Amino acid sequence: MIKAIFFDLDGTLCDSDAAWNIAQSEMFQLLREQYPDVSQEVLTETWKTVHQRLFQQLDAGKCSMADVRDARFQCLFQELGLPIDKVMEGLSGFFYSRYLTSLRLYDDVTVLEELGAYHVGIITNGAHDEHTDSQLSKVLHLGLSERIQSLTISGEIGVRKPKVEIFQVACERAGVSPKEALFVGDTIENDIVGANRVGMTSVFINRELDVLTPKTADEQPDYSISNLHDVLSCL
C-alpha cells in the first residue's frame, strides 16, 4: 500500500530547462557586450566544455553541486582568457538570479492538491545552501515548501541520485518503507534506476513522449505517464 509519494524537482515539477535557456541567453548577451571580441560560437563551446568537465568531476564524487556552481564562471573566464574581476562576479550574480526568477511550475503540479491522503516529498540532486542557485532556494521561490511534507537534497546528505541512500533517507523521514513509497521523475538514469534499486514504485514522467528502450531491469519504470495527474492512476 502506497503511503508516500516523492517527486523529483527539475523537469518534473518545474521547467528548469526553459529557465536555464533564458538566463544563459541573456548572460551571453551581457558578456559579449562587455567583451565583444568573444564570439558567440567560442562562448557557447567554452561554456559547454566547462560544464562537461565540472560534471565529470561531480559524477566522480570529486566535488559537490555547490562546488560546480561556484567554479562555473571562474572556469569560463579562465578558458576565455578574461580577467577574474567584478564583471565576472556581476555576470555570475545576474545569471543565477535570472535563472531563479525564470523558473515556472508545470501546470499539472496542481495534482499535489489531490494527494492529501499521502506524505508528499521531494528528492532532488543539487545544492542545499542559501545561495540563489540551490534546490532549497528553488523550492522556496516556487512556493513548494507549503505543499510538501519533506525535502531531501543531495547536497544536504552527501549522496546523489541514483544512489539508494538518498531514497532511503527520504523514506525514513516520511516514516515509510521503500515498498510503501512511489517516486516520480523525468530521468531514467537518476530517477527510475534509483527508485527501482531501492524498491520504490517508479513512475517516469515522459512529457516529450520519448520512446523508451530500457537496457536493464533497473531502467524499466513501473509506470510511464505524460501528465502528473496520471499519477493518481498509479496508486
Short mmCIF file of C-alpha atoms in Angstrom, two decimals, residues 37-222:
data_model
loop_
_atom_site.label_atom_id
_atom_site.label_comp_id
_atom_site.label_asym_id
_atom_site.label_seq_id
_atom_site.Cartn_x
_atom_site.Cartn_y
_atom_site.Cartn_z
CA ASP A 37 35.96 40.10 -29.17
CA VAL A 38 34.49 36.89 -27.73
CA SER A 39 32.42 35.29 -30.48
CA GLN A 40 29.09 33.64 -29.81
CA GLU A 41 30.47 30.37 -31.17
CA VAL A 42 33.53 30.37 -28.91
CA LEU A 43 31.45 31.37 -25.88
CA THR A 44 28.89 28.65 -26.48
CA GLU A 45 31.50 25.95 -26.99
CA THR A 46 33.58 27.01 -23.98
CA TRP A 47 30.52 27.12 -21.73
CA LYS A 48 29.65 23.59 -22.86
CA THR A 49 33.20 22.31 -22.32
CA VAL A 50 33.44 23.83 -18.84
CA HIS A 51 30.20 22.12 -17.82
CA GLN A 52 31.27 18.78 -19.21
CA ARG A 53 34.48 18.90 -17.20
CA LEU A 54 32.81 20.06 -13.98
CA PHE A 55 30.05 17.48 -14.18
CA GLN A 56 32.58 14.72 -14.81
CA GLN A 57 34.20 15.71 -11.51
CA LEU A 58 30.78 15.79 -9.85
CA ASP A 59 29.87 12.33 -11.14
CA ALA A 60 33.23 11.03 -9.94
CA GLY A 61 32.47 12.30 -6.43
CA LYS A 62 35.35 14.80 -6.52
CA CYS A 63 33.14 17.82 -5.85
CA SER A 64 29.62 18.85 -4.85
CA MET A 65 26.97 20.65 -6.87
CA ALA A 66 27.74 23.79 -4.86
CA ASP A 67 31.38 23.44 -5.94
CA VAL A 68 30.29 23.16 -9.58
CA ARG A 69 28.18 26.27 -9.23
CA ASP A 70 30.93 28.25 -7.54
CA ALA A 71 33.56 27.23 -10.11
CA ARG A 72 31.40 27.65 -13.22
CA PHE A 73 32.12 31.27 -14.07
CA GLN A 74 35.71 31.29 -12.87
CA CYS A 75 36.47 28.35 -15.17
CA LEU A 76 34.61 30.01 -18.05
CA PHE A 77 36.55 33.26 -17.73
CA GLN A 78 39.86 31.43 -17.36
CA GLU A 79 39.20 29.43 -20.52
CA LEU A 80 38.26 32.60 -22.41
CA GLY A 81 41.33 34.43 -21.13
CA LEU A 82 39.22 37.08 -19.41
CA PRO A 83 40.02 38.75 -16.07
CA ILE A 84 38.53 37.33 -12.89
CA ASP A 85 37.03 40.58 -11.62
CA LYS A 86 33.82 42.37 -10.71
CA VAL A 87 32.48 41.97 -14.25
CA MET A 88 32.65 38.21 -13.82
CA GLU A 89 31.03 38.44 -10.38
CA GLY A 90 28.26 40.64 -11.79
CA LEU A 91 27.52 38.26 -14.65
CA SER A 92 27.50 35.30 -12.27
CA GLY A 93 25.07 37.03 -9.94
CA PHE A 94 22.86 38.06 -12.85
CA PHE A 95 22.78 34.54 -14.27
CA TYR A 96 21.72 32.83 -11.06
CA SER A 97 19.15 35.48 -10.21
CA ARG A 98 17.67 35.39 -13.71
CA TYR A 99 17.54 31.60 -13.65
CA LEU A 100 15.61 31.59 -10.38
CA THR A 101 13.11 34.27 -11.44
CA SER A 102 12.51 32.46 -14.75
CA LEU A 103 11.55 29.18 -13.09
CA ARG A 104 7.93 28.14 -13.52
CA LEU A 105 5.97 25.21 -12.17
CA TYR A 106 4.31 22.96 -14.72
CA ASP A 107 0.55 23.39 -14.84
CA ASP A 108 -0.04 19.80 -13.74
CA VAL A 109 1.68 20.39 -10.39
CA THR A 110 -1.86 21.13 -9.17
CA VAL A 111 -2.04 17.36 -8.64
CA LEU A 112 -0.31 17.97 -5.32
CA GLU A 113 -3.61 19.35 -4.04
CA GLU A 114 -5.18 15.94 -4.65
CA LEU A 115 -2.65 13.99 -2.62
CA GLY A 116 -3.72 14.99 0.87
CA ALA A 117 -4.03 11.38 1.98
CA TYR A 118 -0.31 10.77 1.35
CA HIS A 119 3.01 12.05 2.61
CA VAL A 120 4.29 14.22 -0.26
CA GLY A 121 8.00 14.92 -0.59
CA ILE A 122 10.74 15.97 -2.99
CA ILE A 123 14.01 14.11 -3.61
CA THR A 124 16.42 16.12 -5.72
CA ASN A 125 20.08 16.43 -6.64
CA GLY A 126 21.69 19.81 -6.07
CA ALA A 127 22.92 22.30 -3.51
CA HIS A 128 21.23 22.76 -0.16
CA ASP A 129 22.70 26.13 0.91
CA GLU A 130 21.08 29.57 0.84
CA HIS A 131 22.67 30.62 -2.46
CA THR A 132 20.29 31.89 -5.14
CA ASP A 133 21.12 28.80 -7.19
CA SER A 134 20.27 26.00 -4.78
CA GLN A 135 17.45 23.48 -4.69
CA LEU A 136 16.36 24.95 -1.38
CA SER A 137 16.03 28.41 -2.96
CA LYS A 138 14.06 26.95 -5.86
CA VAL A 139 11.59 25.18 -3.59
CA LEU A 140 11.04 28.34 -1.56
CA HIS A 141 10.74 30.58 -4.62
CA LEU A 142 8.21 28.28 -6.27
CA GLY A 143 6.04 28.08 -3.18
CA LEU A 144 6.51 24.33 -2.91
CA SER A 145 7.57 24.32 0.73
CA GLU A 146 3.95 24.82 1.79
CA ARG A 147 2.77 21.96 -0.43
CA ILE A 148 5.14 19.19 0.68
CA GLN A 149 5.98 17.47 3.94
CA SER A 150 9.64 16.66 3.32
CA LEU A 151 12.57 17.79 1.20
CA THR A 152 15.66 15.64 0.66
CA ILE A 153 18.53 17.26 -1.25
CA SER A 154 21.75 15.52 -2.24
CA GLY A 155 23.88 18.46 -1.09
CA GLU A 156 22.47 18.08 2.41
CA ILE A 157 23.23 14.38 2.87
CA GLY A 158 26.24 13.98 0.57
CA VAL A 159 24.74 11.35 -1.74
CA ARG A 160 23.27 11.94 -5.19
CA LYS A 161 20.61 10.04 -7.09
CA PRO A 162 20.68 7.29 -8.29
CA LYS A 163 22.43 6.13 -5.09
CA VAL A 164 19.87 4.29 -3.00
CA GLU A 165 20.92 6.08 0.20
CA ILE A 166 19.21 9.33 -0.75
CA PHE A 167 15.93 7.49 -1.35
CA GLN A 168 16.32 5.62 1.92
CA VAL A 169 16.81 8.86 3.86
CA ALA A 170 13.67 10.33 2.28
CA CYS A 171 11.65 7.26 3.24
CA GLU A 172 12.97 7.33 6.81
CA ARG A 173 11.93 10.97 7.13
CA ALA A 174 8.45 10.07 5.92
CA GLY A 175 8.23 7.10 8.25
CA VAL A 176 7.64 4.62 5.43
CA SER A 177 9.48 1.73 3.84
CA PRO A 178 10.54 1.99 0.18
CA LYS A 179 7.84 -0.56 -0.69
CA GLU A 180 5.28 1.92 0.65
CA ALA A 181 6.61 4.77 -1.48
CA LEU A 182 6.20 5.91 -5.07
CA PHE A 183 8.73 8.11 -6.85
CA VAL A 184 8.07 10.29 -9.91
CA GLY A 185 10.95 11.58 -12.01
CA ASP A 186 11.87 12.65 -15.53
CA THR A 187 15.21 10.87 -15.98
CA ILE A 188 15.81 7.17 -16.35
CA GLU A 189 19.43 7.18 -15.16
CA ASN A 190 18.91 9.10 -11.92
CA ASP A 191 15.24 8.78 -11.01
CA ILE A 192 13.97 5.46 -12.31
CA VAL A 193 17.16 3.49 -11.73
CA GLY A 194 17.49 4.80 -8.18
CA ALA A 195 13.85 4.24 -7.27
CA ASN A 196 13.89 0.72 -8.70
CA ARG A 197 17.07 -0.25 -6.88
CA VAL A 198 15.73 0.85 -3.51
CA GLY A 199 12.39 -0.89 -4.05
CA MET A 200 10.07 2.05 -4.65
CA THR A 201 7.31 2.09 -7.23
CA SER A 202 8.88 4.04 -10.09
CA VAL A 203 6.96 6.44 -12.33
CA PHE A 204 8.59 8.06 -15.36
CA ILE A 205 7.10 11.43 -16.30
CA ASN A 206 7.61 11.41 -20.07
CA ARG A 207 6.42 14.86 -21.14
CA GLU A 208 8.01 14.60 -24.59
CA LEU A 209 6.56 11.14 -25.21
CA ASP A 210 10.01 9.77 -25.95
CA VAL A 211 10.29 6.12 -26.93
CA LEU A 212 11.76 4.15 -24.04
CA THR A 213 14.38 1.49 -24.73
CA PRO A 214 15.43 0.16 -21.30
CA LYS A 215 18.71 -1.73 -21.39
CA THR A 216 18.40 -3.24 -17.92
CA ALA A 217 15.60 -4.09 -15.50
CA ASP A 218 16.63 -1.11 -13.36
CA GLU A 219 15.83 1.20 -16.27
CA GLN A 220 12.27 -0.07 -16.71
CA PRO A 221 9.75 2.14 -14.88
CA ASP A 222 6.72 0.57 -13.27
#
